[in-house]
Amino acid sequence: LKPWRQADEYTKLAAASTPLYWMAKKKGWELKAFTLILNKKLSDRIDKGDATALQYIRDQLTRLIPESVDAGAEFLYGIEKAPATLTDETSRRRWHLHGLIIGPAGFSATGKSPLRMALQAIKGEADSDLMFQAPGEQIERDPRQSAIRWSFYAVKNGLSVQINPALARAYDLPPGKQTFISAMLKREAKRWYSASLAGLTVPTIMASAPEGLYETTGSVRSKVDDDL
C-alpha cells in the first residue's frame, strides 16, 4: 500500500469504512449502507459536465446530515451512473450515490423522518430513491467486511476504468472527484490508514483516538472492548 498522500480516492474511501464501523460500534449507533438516486435536475447537470453539481451535493449533505441526524454523524459515498449497456429502456439511468453513514438508532426510519425530509432537495421523486440497509444484513456477513466491500462497490465504475482505461468508453464518470468523505471521518481514515501501515493494532489505534469521537455524547471514555 502507498502512503496516504499517494493513495487513490478509491483506496481512501475503503479505508474510511473501518473507523466508521468502530465509531458506530463504540457509540452504540447504527451503521447503514445507503443508495440515493438524484433528482432529474441534478442528474442532468452532471450529464452536462457541470462540476458545481458535485460540490452542491457535497455541501447539502455536509449541512443536512448533521442537522437532521446528529452533530456526530459521519458518512462517505461514491457517485456513479449505470452503464447504458446494462440498462433497459425503462431505466431512468440517473446518477446516484452509494455510501455508508452512522447515526443514532432509528435515524434511517421510513416515512417522514428528519433525514428523509432533509434530503428531499437532492433525491429523486420516488420513496425508493433513498434506501438504507445494514451492511451484510441480507447475507449474514461480518458487517465490518461488508462495509469495506460496499465502499469498493460504490466506486466500481471508476475502479474498472482505473484497472482498464479502455473501459472509459463504456462507463460514465462524473466531471470531478467521484468520492466524498466527511471531514472528521477523513482525518480518522488517514490516522487509521497510516497507523495500520506502521503495523499498529486496532486497540492501539483506538487508544490514541481524539477525545469523545468513539463515545456517545456525555459518556465517559471507556476501555477498548475485549473483542478488539
XYZ file of C-alpha atoms in Angstrom, residues 13-209:
197
model
C -12.923 5.582 0.603
C -12.499 1.934 1.575
C -10.041 2.887 4.325
C -12.613 5.251 5.839
C -15.121 2.428 6.307
C -13.072 0.873 9.130
C -13.039 3.827 11.553
C -16.669 4.494 10.594
C -17.573 0.961 11.670
C -15.801 1.396 15.019
C -17.379 4.799 15.621
C -20.820 3.237 15.266
C -19.936 0.223 17.398
C -18.458 2.232 20.256
C -21.230 4.841 20.253
C -23.937 2.190 20.144
C -25.128 3.710 16.862
C -26.298 2.166 13.626
C -24.096 1.789 10.552
C -26.102 1.810 7.349
C -25.236 1.358 3.698
C -27.324 3.689 1.570
C -28.266 4.384 -2.023
C -29.577 7.812 -3.006
C -30.804 8.368 -6.561
C -30.528 12.033 -7.521
C -33.369 14.109 -8.867
C -33.520 14.702 -12.617
C -32.281 18.284 -12.444
C -29.094 17.370 -10.592
C -28.512 14.268 -12.702
C -28.862 16.298 -15.899
C -26.380 18.886 -14.628
C -23.796 16.156 -14.064
C -24.508 14.716 -17.521
C -23.692 18.136 -18.969
C -20.337 18.191 -17.210
C -21.320 20.667 -14.508
C -18.787 20.026 -11.735
C -20.574 22.523 -9.474
C -23.397 19.970 -9.168
C -20.999 17.645 -7.349
C -19.993 20.444 -4.993
C -23.662 21.280 -4.397
C -24.370 17.674 -3.399
C -21.384 17.635 -1.030
C -22.412 20.940 0.532
C -26.003 19.833 1.011
C -25.102 16.528 2.635
C -22.435 18.120 4.822
C -25.040 20.548 6.163
C -28.212 18.459 6.178
C -26.950 15.196 7.679
C -25.612 16.695 10.954
C -28.735 18.867 11.222
C -31.208 16.009 10.738
C -29.310 13.044 12.256
C -26.803 14.205 14.871
C -23.849 16.569 15.040
C -21.595 13.500 15.301
C -22.994 11.757 12.219
C -20.288 10.831 9.696
C -20.622 9.484 6.168
C -18.891 8.636 2.914
C -20.069 7.962 -0.615
C -19.185 7.419 -4.243
C -21.221 8.742 -7.170
C -21.981 6.585 -10.212
C -24.273 6.049 -13.156
C -25.217 2.656 -14.553
C -23.608 1.841 -17.930
C -26.026 2.184 -20.843
C -25.259 -1.382 -21.944
C -26.542 -2.739 -18.619
C -29.849 -0.868 -18.530
C -33.123 -1.248 -20.395
C -35.486 1.299 -21.932
C -37.496 1.694 -18.723
C -34.499 2.751 -16.628
C -34.237 6.409 -15.648
C -30.454 5.926 -15.619
C -29.730 8.733 -13.206
C -26.607 9.463 -11.253
C -26.770 8.053 -7.759
C -24.786 7.810 -4.534
C -23.732 4.603 -2.798
C -22.358 5.205 0.666
C -22.136 4.485 4.369
C -23.496 6.589 7.232
C -23.724 6.301 11.022
C -26.298 7.752 13.384
C -28.408 7.072 16.483
C -30.838 4.149 16.383
C -33.762 4.809 14.076
C -32.175 7.640 12.105
C -32.885 5.880 8.799
C -36.534 5.105 9.595
C -39.072 5.069 6.787
C -41.760 7.696 6.454
C -41.307 11.395 7.108
C -38.184 11.062 9.234
C -35.967 14.152 9.688
C -33.243 12.727 7.451
C -35.567 11.716 4.631
C -37.317 15.070 4.718
C -33.988 16.910 4.680
C -32.740 15.037 1.620
C -35.827 15.837 -0.468
C -33.807 18.671 -2.024
C -31.471 16.318 -3.859
C -33.136 12.898 -4.085
C -35.442 11.627 -6.794
C -39.211 11.711 -6.587
C -39.784 8.064 -5.581
C -39.668 6.873 -1.957
C -37.324 4.098 -3.096
C -34.833 6.699 -4.359
C -33.362 6.676 -0.841
C -32.702 3.252 0.642
C -30.838 2.061 3.744
C -29.595 -1.347 4.772
C -27.228 -2.658 7.428
C -24.013 -3.906 5.744
C -24.127 -7.673 5.348
C -27.696 -7.808 6.684
C -29.260 -9.910 3.927
C -26.388 -12.348 3.505
C -25.349 -12.525 7.168
C -21.782 -11.400 6.569
C -19.477 -9.647 9.013
C -20.680 -6.026 8.910
C -17.139 -4.645 9.048
C -16.012 -6.604 5.999
C -19.326 -5.908 4.269
C -18.808 -2.165 4.817
C -15.404 -2.361 3.134
C -16.881 -4.283 0.186
C -19.691 -1.742 -0.130
C -17.127 1.062 -0.272
C -15.483 -0.585 -3.255
C -18.871 -1.320 -4.826
C -19.710 2.383 -4.550
C -16.913 3.206 -6.996
C -16.861 0.068 -9.146
C -17.087 2.044 -12.400
C -14.132 4.261 -11.598
C -12.133 1.297 -10.338
C -12.881 -0.619 -13.531
C -11.608 2.255 -15.662
C -8.528 2.659 -13.476
C -7.682 -1.025 -13.959
C -8.529 -0.994 -17.671
C -8.591 2.511 -19.229
C -10.163 1.107 -22.399
C -13.411 0.723 -20.427
C -13.760 4.505 -20.270
C -15.872 4.240 -23.416
C -18.399 2.053 -21.612
C -18.677 3.942 -18.320
C -19.884 7.423 -17.487
C -17.667 9.068 -14.887
C -18.555 12.308 -13.088
C -16.863 15.602 -14.027
C -14.705 15.710 -10.921
C -13.895 13.659 -7.866
C -16.043 10.539 -7.628
C -15.870 10.157 -3.851
C -16.522 12.149 -0.681
C -15.655 11.535 2.983
C -16.986 13.811 5.735
C -14.294 15.937 7.390
C -13.785 14.262 10.763
C -14.049 10.795 9.248
C -11.441 11.690 6.628
C -8.980 12.736 9.338
C -9.626 9.480 11.183
C -9.285 7.448 7.988
C -5.862 8.984 7.400
C -4.839 8.253 11.005
C -6.036 4.625 10.866
C -4.515 4.044 7.426
C -1.102 5.396 8.448
C -1.177 3.543 11.767
C -2.076 0.288 10.028
C 0.820 0.713 7.593
C 3.055 1.164 10.627
C 1.819 -2.168 11.996
C -0.223 -0.832 14.910
C -3.111 -2.933 16.223
C -6.731 -1.832 16.493
C -6.592 -1.447 20.309
C -3.529 0.781 19.986
C -5.159 2.903 17.285
C -8.329 3.225 19.336
C -6.393 4.216 22.458
C -4.974 7.295 20.731
C -8.278 8.422 19.208
